[in-house]
PDB file of C-alpha atoms in Angstrom:
ATOM      1  CA  UNK Z   1     115.600 121.642 131.034  1.00  0.00           C
ATOM      2  CA  UNK Z   2     114.159 122.103 127.569  1.00  0.00           C
ATOM      3  CA  UNK Z   3     111.141 124.291 126.926  1.00  0.00           C
ATOM      4  CA  UNK Z   4     108.469 123.929 124.252  1.00  0.00           C
ATOM      5  CA  UNK Z   5     108.997 125.968 121.117  1.00  0.00           C
ATOM      6  CA  UNK Z   6     107.538 126.051 117.652  1.00  0.00           C
ATOM      7  CA  UNK Z   7     109.545 124.233 114.973  1.00  0.00           C
ATOM      8  CA  UNK Z   8     110.879 126.031 111.920  1.00  0.00           C
ATOM      9  CA  UNK Z   9     108.555 125.999 108.912  1.00  0.00           C
ATOM     10  CA  UNK Z  10     109.339 123.323 106.317  1.00  0.00           C
ATOM     11  CA  UNK Z  11     109.140 122.865 102.548  1.00  0.00           C
ATOM     12  CA  UNK Z  12     106.324 120.530 101.544  1.00  0.00           C
ATOM     13  CA  UNK Z  13     106.437 118.280  98.515  1.00  0.00           C
ATOM     14  CA  UNK Z  14     104.126 115.875  96.748  1.00  0.00           C
ATOM     15  CA  UNK Z  15     105.304 112.642  95.170  1.00  0.00           C
ATOM     16  CA  UNK Z  16     102.872 112.215  92.262  1.00  0.00           C
ATOM     17  CA  UNK Z  17     102.418 108.772  90.714  1.00  0.00           C
ATOM     18  CA  UNK Z  18     100.220 108.431  87.618  1.00  0.00           C
ATOM     19  CA  UNK Z  19     100.011 107.083  84.081  1.00  0.00           C
ATOM     20  CA  UNK Z  20      99.041 110.523  82.759  1.00  0.00           C
ATOM     21  CA  UNK Z  21     100.795 113.672  84.001  1.00  0.00           C
ATOM     22  CA  UNK Z  22      98.155 115.952  82.461  1.00  0.00           C
ATOM     23  CA  UNK Z  23      95.616 114.448  84.879  1.00  0.00           C
ATOM     24  CA  UNK Z  24      98.175 114.229  87.674  1.00  0.00           C
ATOM     25  CA  UNK Z  25      99.204 117.852  87.463  1.00  0.00           C
ATOM     26  CA  UNK Z  26      95.525 118.892  87.431  1.00  0.00           C
ATOM     27  CA  UNK Z  27      95.216 117.062  90.744  1.00  0.00           C
ATOM     28  CA  UNK Z  28      97.940 119.294  92.210  1.00  0.00           C
ATOM     29  CA  UNK Z  29      96.027 122.520  91.468  1.00  0.00           C
ATOM     30  CA  UNK Z  30      93.887 122.523  94.662  1.00  0.00           C
ATOM     31  CA  UNK Z  31      97.069 122.310  96.738  1.00  0.00           C
ATOM     32  CA  UNK Z  32      98.403 125.661  95.557  1.00  0.00           C
ATOM     33  CA  UNK Z  33      95.946 127.609  97.725  1.00  0.00           C
ATOM     34  CA  UNK Z  34      97.750 126.251 100.812  1.00  0.00           C
ATOM     35  CA  UNK Z  35     101.216 125.476  99.480  1.00  0.00           C
ATOM     36  CA  UNK Z  36     101.740 128.157  96.844  1.00  0.00           C
ATOM     37  CA  UNK Z  37     103.238 127.419  93.461  1.00  0.00           C
ATOM     38  CA  UNK Z  38     105.613 124.658  92.510  1.00  0.00           C
ATOM     39  CA  UNK Z  39     109.147 126.014  92.858  1.00  0.00           C
ATOM     40  CA  UNK Z  40     111.027 122.902  91.836  1.00  0.00           C
ATOM     41  CA  UNK Z  41     110.243 119.479  90.430  1.00  0.00           C
ATOM     42  CA  UNK Z  42     112.197 116.393  89.528  1.00  0.00           C
ATOM     43  CA  UNK Z  43     112.228 114.835  86.113  1.00  0.00           C
ATOM     44  CA  UNK Z  44     109.484 112.284  85.547  1.00  0.00           C
ATOM     45  CA  UNK Z  45     110.754 108.733  85.937  1.00  0.00           C
ATOM     46  CA  UNK Z  46     109.558 105.195  85.343  1.00  0.00           C
ATOM     47  CA  UNK Z  47     108.151 104.244  88.730  1.00  0.00           C
ATOM     48  CA  UNK Z  48     107.494 100.690  87.501  1.00  0.00           C
ATOM     49  CA  UNK Z  49     111.257 100.128  87.448  1.00  0.00           C
ATOM     50  CA  UNK Z  50     111.244 100.514  91.252  1.00  0.00           C
ATOM     51  CA  UNK Z  51     108.067  98.644  92.247  1.00  0.00           C
ATOM     52  CA  UNK Z  52     104.906  97.039  90.905  1.00  0.00           C
ATOM     53  CA  UNK Z  53     103.005  97.724  94.152  1.00  0.00           C
ATOM     54  CA  UNK Z  54     100.426 100.086  92.608  1.00  0.00           C
ATOM     55  CA  UNK Z  55      99.925  98.323  89.252  1.00  0.00           C
ATOM     56  CA  UNK Z  56      96.901  96.257  90.298  1.00  0.00           C
ATOM     57  CA  UNK Z  57      95.075  99.419  91.337  1.00  0.00           C
ATOM     58  CA  UNK Z  58      96.481 102.018  88.932  1.00  0.00           C
ATOM     59  CA  UNK Z  59      97.666 100.047  85.903  1.00  0.00           C
ATOM     60  CA  UNK Z  60     101.045  99.550  84.262  1.00  0.00           C
ATOM     61  CA  UNK Z  61     103.659 102.006  83.050  1.00  0.00           C
ATOM     62  CA  UNK Z  62     103.349 104.278  86.060  1.00  0.00           C
ATOM     63  CA  UNK Z  63     105.443 107.422  86.155  1.00  0.00           C
ATOM     64  CA  UNK Z  64     106.436 109.462  89.191  1.00  0.00           C
ATOM     65  CA  UNK Z  65     107.656 112.960  89.859  1.00  0.00           C
ATOM     66  CA  UNK Z  66     108.449 115.028  92.970  1.00  0.00           C
ATOM     67  CA  UNK Z  67     106.950 118.554  93.220  1.00  0.00           C
ATOM     68  CA  UNK Z  68     108.222 121.032  95.835  1.00  0.00           C
ATOM     69  CA  UNK Z  69     106.106 124.034  96.874  1.00  0.00           C
ATOM     70  CA  UNK Z  70     107.042 127.610  97.769  1.00  0.00           C
ATOM     71  CA  UNK Z  71     104.991 128.279 100.927  1.00  0.00           C
ATOM     72  CA  UNK Z  72     106.814 127.191 104.050  1.00  0.00           C
ATOM     73  CA  UNK Z  73     104.485 125.871 106.737  1.00  0.00           C
ATOM     74  CA  UNK Z  74     104.646 124.259 110.142  1.00  0.00           C
ATOM     75  CA  UNK Z  75     105.485 120.538 110.003  1.00  0.00           C
ATOM     76  CA  UNK Z  76     102.219 119.741 111.786  1.00  0.00           C
ATOM     77  CA  UNK Z  77     100.390 120.696 108.566  1.00  0.00           C
ATOM     78  CA  UNK Z  78     101.444 117.261 107.290  1.00  0.00           C
ATOM     79  CA  UNK Z  79      98.372 115.642 108.878  1.00  0.00           C
ATOM     80  CA  UNK Z  80      95.979 118.052 107.159  1.00  0.00           C
ATOM     81  CA  UNK Z  81      97.868 117.783 103.865  1.00  0.00           C
ATOM     82  CA  UNK Z  82      97.634 113.977 103.894  1.00  0.00           C
ATOM     83  CA  UNK Z  83      93.850 114.253 104.245  1.00  0.00           C
ATOM     84  CA  UNK Z  84      93.618 116.898 101.505  1.00  0.00           C
ATOM     85  CA  UNK Z  85      95.590 114.612  99.181  1.00  0.00           C
ATOM     86  CA  UNK Z  86      93.358 111.670 100.097  1.00  0.00           C
ATOM     87  CA  UNK Z  87      90.246 113.652  99.119  1.00  0.00           C
ATOM     88  CA  UNK Z  88      91.868 114.690  95.840  1.00  0.00           C
ATOM     89  CA  UNK Z  89      92.775 111.064  95.090  1.00  0.00           C
ATOM     90  CA  UNK Z  90      89.164 110.028  95.703  1.00  0.00           C
ATOM     91  CA  UNK Z  91      87.978 112.656  93.227  1.00  0.00           C
ATOM     92  CA  UNK Z  92      90.285 111.092  90.594  1.00  0.00           C
ATOM     93  CA  UNK Z  93      88.985 107.553  91.062  1.00  0.00           C
ATOM     94  CA  UNK Z  94      87.338 105.504  88.314  1.00  0.00           C
ATOM     95  CA  UNK Z  95      83.857 104.038  88.625  1.00  0.00           C
ATOM     96  CA  UNK Z  96      85.594 100.777  89.596  1.00  0.00           C
ATOM     97  CA  UNK Z  97      87.391 102.392  92.543  1.00  0.00           C
ATOM     98  CA  UNK Z  98      90.786 102.581  90.836  1.00  0.00           C
ATOM     99  CA  UNK Z  99      92.905 105.679  91.454  1.00  0.00           C
ATOM    100  CA  UNK Z 100      94.252 107.673  88.526  1.00  0.00           C
ATOM    101  CA  UNK Z 101      96.666 109.548  90.784  1.00  0.00           C
ATOM    102  CA  UNK Z 102      98.589 108.783  93.938  1.00  0.00           C
ATOM    103  CA  UNK Z 103      99.619 111.865  95.934  1.00  0.00           C
ATOM    104  CA  UNK Z 104     102.128 111.232  98.700  1.00  0.00           C
ATOM    105  CA  UNK Z 105     102.909 114.346 100.756  1.00  0.00           C
ATOM    106  CA  UNK Z 106     106.058 114.901 102.723  1.00  0.00           C
ATOM    107  CA  UNK Z 107     108.431 117.665 103.697  1.00  0.00           C
ATOM    108  CA  UNK Z 108     112.067 118.678 103.530  1.00  0.00           C
ATOM    109  CA  UNK Z 109     113.889 120.462 106.310  1.00  0.00           C
ATOM    110  CA  UNK Z 110     117.586 120.965 106.914  1.00  0.00           C
ATOM    111  CA  UNK Z 111     118.177 117.681 108.752  1.00  0.00           C
ATOM    112  CA  UNK Z 112     115.666 115.270 107.222  1.00  0.00           C
ATOM    113  CA  UNK Z 113     113.007 114.298 104.697  1.00  0.00           C
ATOM    114  CA  UNK Z 114     109.708 113.135 106.209  1.00  0.00           C
ATOM    115  CA  UNK Z 115     106.939 111.139 104.514  1.00  0.00           C
ATOM    116  CA  UNK Z 116     103.331 110.617 105.562  1.00  0.00           C
ATOM    117  CA  UNK Z 117     101.179 107.521 105.264  1.00  0.00           C
ATOM    118  CA  UNK Z 118      97.995 105.956 106.580  1.00  0.00           C
ATOM    119  CA  UNK Z 119      99.892 102.678 107.161  1.00  0.00           C
ATOM    120  CA  UNK Z 120     101.550 101.902 110.492  1.00  0.00           C
ATOM    121  CA  UNK Z 121     104.869 100.106 110.787  1.00  0.00           C
ATOM    122  CA  UNK Z 122     107.636  99.749 113.399  1.00  0.00           C
ATOM    123  CA  UNK Z 123     109.607 102.827 112.265  1.00  0.00           C
ATOM    124  CA  UNK Z 124     106.582 105.124 111.909  1.00  0.00           C
ATOM    125  CA  UNK Z 125     105.195 107.553 114.460  1.00  0.00           C
ATOM    126  CA  UNK Z 126     101.486 108.265 114.819  1.00  0.00           C
ATOM    127  CA  UNK Z 127     100.664 111.951 114.296  1.00  0.00           C
ATOM    128  CA  UNK Z 128      96.869 111.878 114.647  1.00  0.00           C
ATOM    129  CA  UNK Z 129      93.745 111.516 112.482  1.00  0.00           C
ATOM    130  CA  UNK Z 130      94.994 108.204 111.072  1.00  0.00           C
ATOM    131  CA  UNK Z 131      98.279 109.666 109.796  1.00  0.00           C
ATOM    132  CA  UNK Z 132     101.742 108.271 110.461  1.00  0.00           C
ATOM    133  CA  UNK Z 133     105.107 109.801 109.570  1.00  0.00           C
ATOM    134  CA  UNK Z 134     108.548 108.408 108.913  1.00  0.00           C
ATOM    135  CA  UNK Z 135     111.937 109.996 108.517  1.00  0.00           C
ATOM    136  CA  UNK Z 136     113.129 108.538 105.222  1.00  0.00           C
ATOM    137  CA  UNK Z 137     116.343 110.505 104.571  1.00  0.00           C
ATOM    138  CA  UNK Z 138     118.711 112.206 107.015  1.00  0.00           C
ATOM    139  CA  UNK Z 139     121.319 114.858 106.261  1.00  0.00           C
ATOM    140  CA  UNK Z 140     124.904 113.861 107.027  1.00  0.00           C
ATOM    141  CA  UNK Z 141     128.264 114.916 105.576  1.00  0.00           C
ATOM    142  CA  UNK Z 142     126.775 117.392 103.065  1.00  0.00           C
ATOM    143  CA  UNK Z 143     124.128 115.065 101.620  1.00  0.00           C
ATOM    144  CA  UNK Z 144     120.964 113.257 102.491  1.00  0.00           C
ATOM    145  CA  UNK Z 145     121.497 109.563 103.114  1.00  0.00           C
ATOM    146  CA  UNK Z 146     119.020 106.702 103.152  1.00  0.00           C
ATOM    147  CA  UNK Z 147     117.914 104.582 106.063  1.00  0.00           C
ATOM    148  CA  UNK Z 148     117.167 100.833 106.124  1.00  0.00           C
ATOM    149  CA  UNK Z 149     113.479 101.460 105.308  1.00  0.00           C
ATOM    150  CA  UNK Z 150     113.946 104.172 102.670  1.00  0.00           C
ATOM    151  CA  UNK Z 151     112.041 103.373  99.474  1.00  0.00           C
ATOM    152  CA  UNK Z 152     114.351 102.671  96.499  1.00  0.00           C
ATOM    153  CA  UNK Z 153     113.042 105.607  94.450  1.00  0.00           C
ATOM    154  CA  UNK Z 154     113.857 108.025  97.287  1.00  0.00           C
ATOM    155  CA  UNK Z 155     117.355 106.510  97.498  1.00  0.00           C
ATOM    156  CA  UNK Z 156     117.834 107.004  93.754  1.00  0.00           C
ATOM    157  CA  UNK Z 157     116.683 110.629  93.891  1.00  0.00           C
ATOM    158  CA  UNK Z 158     118.828 111.862  96.790  1.00  0.00           C
ATOM    159  CA  UNK Z 159     120.366 114.546  94.502  1.00  0.00           C
ATOM    160  CA  UNK Z 160     116.853 115.952  93.944  1.00  0.00           C
ATOM    161  CA  UNK Z 161     116.284 116.185  97.695  1.00  0.00           C
ATOM    162  CA  UNK Z 162     119.706 117.783  98.173  1.00  0.00           C
ATOM    163  CA  UNK Z 163     118.712 120.411  95.613  1.00  0.00           C
ATOM    164  CA  UNK Z 164     115.332 120.890  97.307  1.00  0.00           C
ATOM    165  CA  UNK Z 165     117.164 121.391 100.618  1.00  0.00           C
ATOM    166  CA  UNK Z 166     119.226 124.208  99.084  1.00  0.00           C
ATOM    167  CA  UNK Z 167     116.065 125.843  97.723  1.00  0.00           C
ATOM    168  CA  UNK Z 168     114.453 125.456 101.152  1.00  0.00           C
ATOM    169  CA  UNK Z 169     117.458 127.179 102.781  1.00  0.00           C
ATOM    170  CA  UNK Z 170     116.948 130.148 100.454  1.00  0.00           C
ATOM    171  CA  UNK Z 171     113.205 130.284 101.121  1.00  0.00           C
ATOM    172  CA  UNK Z 172     113.786 130.052 104.859  1.00  0.00           C
ATOM    173  CA  UNK Z 173     116.339 132.864 104.753  1.00  0.00           C
ATOM    174  CA  UNK Z 174     113.957 134.998 102.671  1.00  0.00           C
ATOM    175  CA  UNK Z 175     111.071 134.405 105.101  1.00  0.00           C
ATOM    176  CA  UNK Z 176     113.204 135.692 107.992  1.00  0.00           C
ATOM    177  CA  UNK Z 177     113.866 139.031 106.246  1.00  0.00           C
TER     178      UNK Z 177
END
């Protein structure tokens, strides 16, 4: 019989989508009180080459970048973090209700990468307070691999998540000392 136990703390990240990284990175500042500093980030990339989903709301020529944070926290913090990001997004909204930043929180652990969303779908699990989660990458044969529903930009940036996993392993080891 299994018994309840607390999960290992995880490494949280934010996928930031914006036209202007100076505004976008300002939007990350309130997160550092909970998540600590950014310990690793991907290169900025042309998000519009992957999808046009956000263009109507946020405009053209959108860029995206992944930011990984130093403070390891329980995975259940994902619900709170999604709401914190939502409030930050609202504070960076134009008078016409258009967002200037999109902040998508998720986390990396040894076996998977998990994303959060307010949108339900068949492969998503409800966590509470309107938040759903999906496993988007799993670790197999020394690398993360995609799943049928993995977004194309996450598929393209698997090496970034592999690197984040290695950083997470070091942080986890350090937190046990």
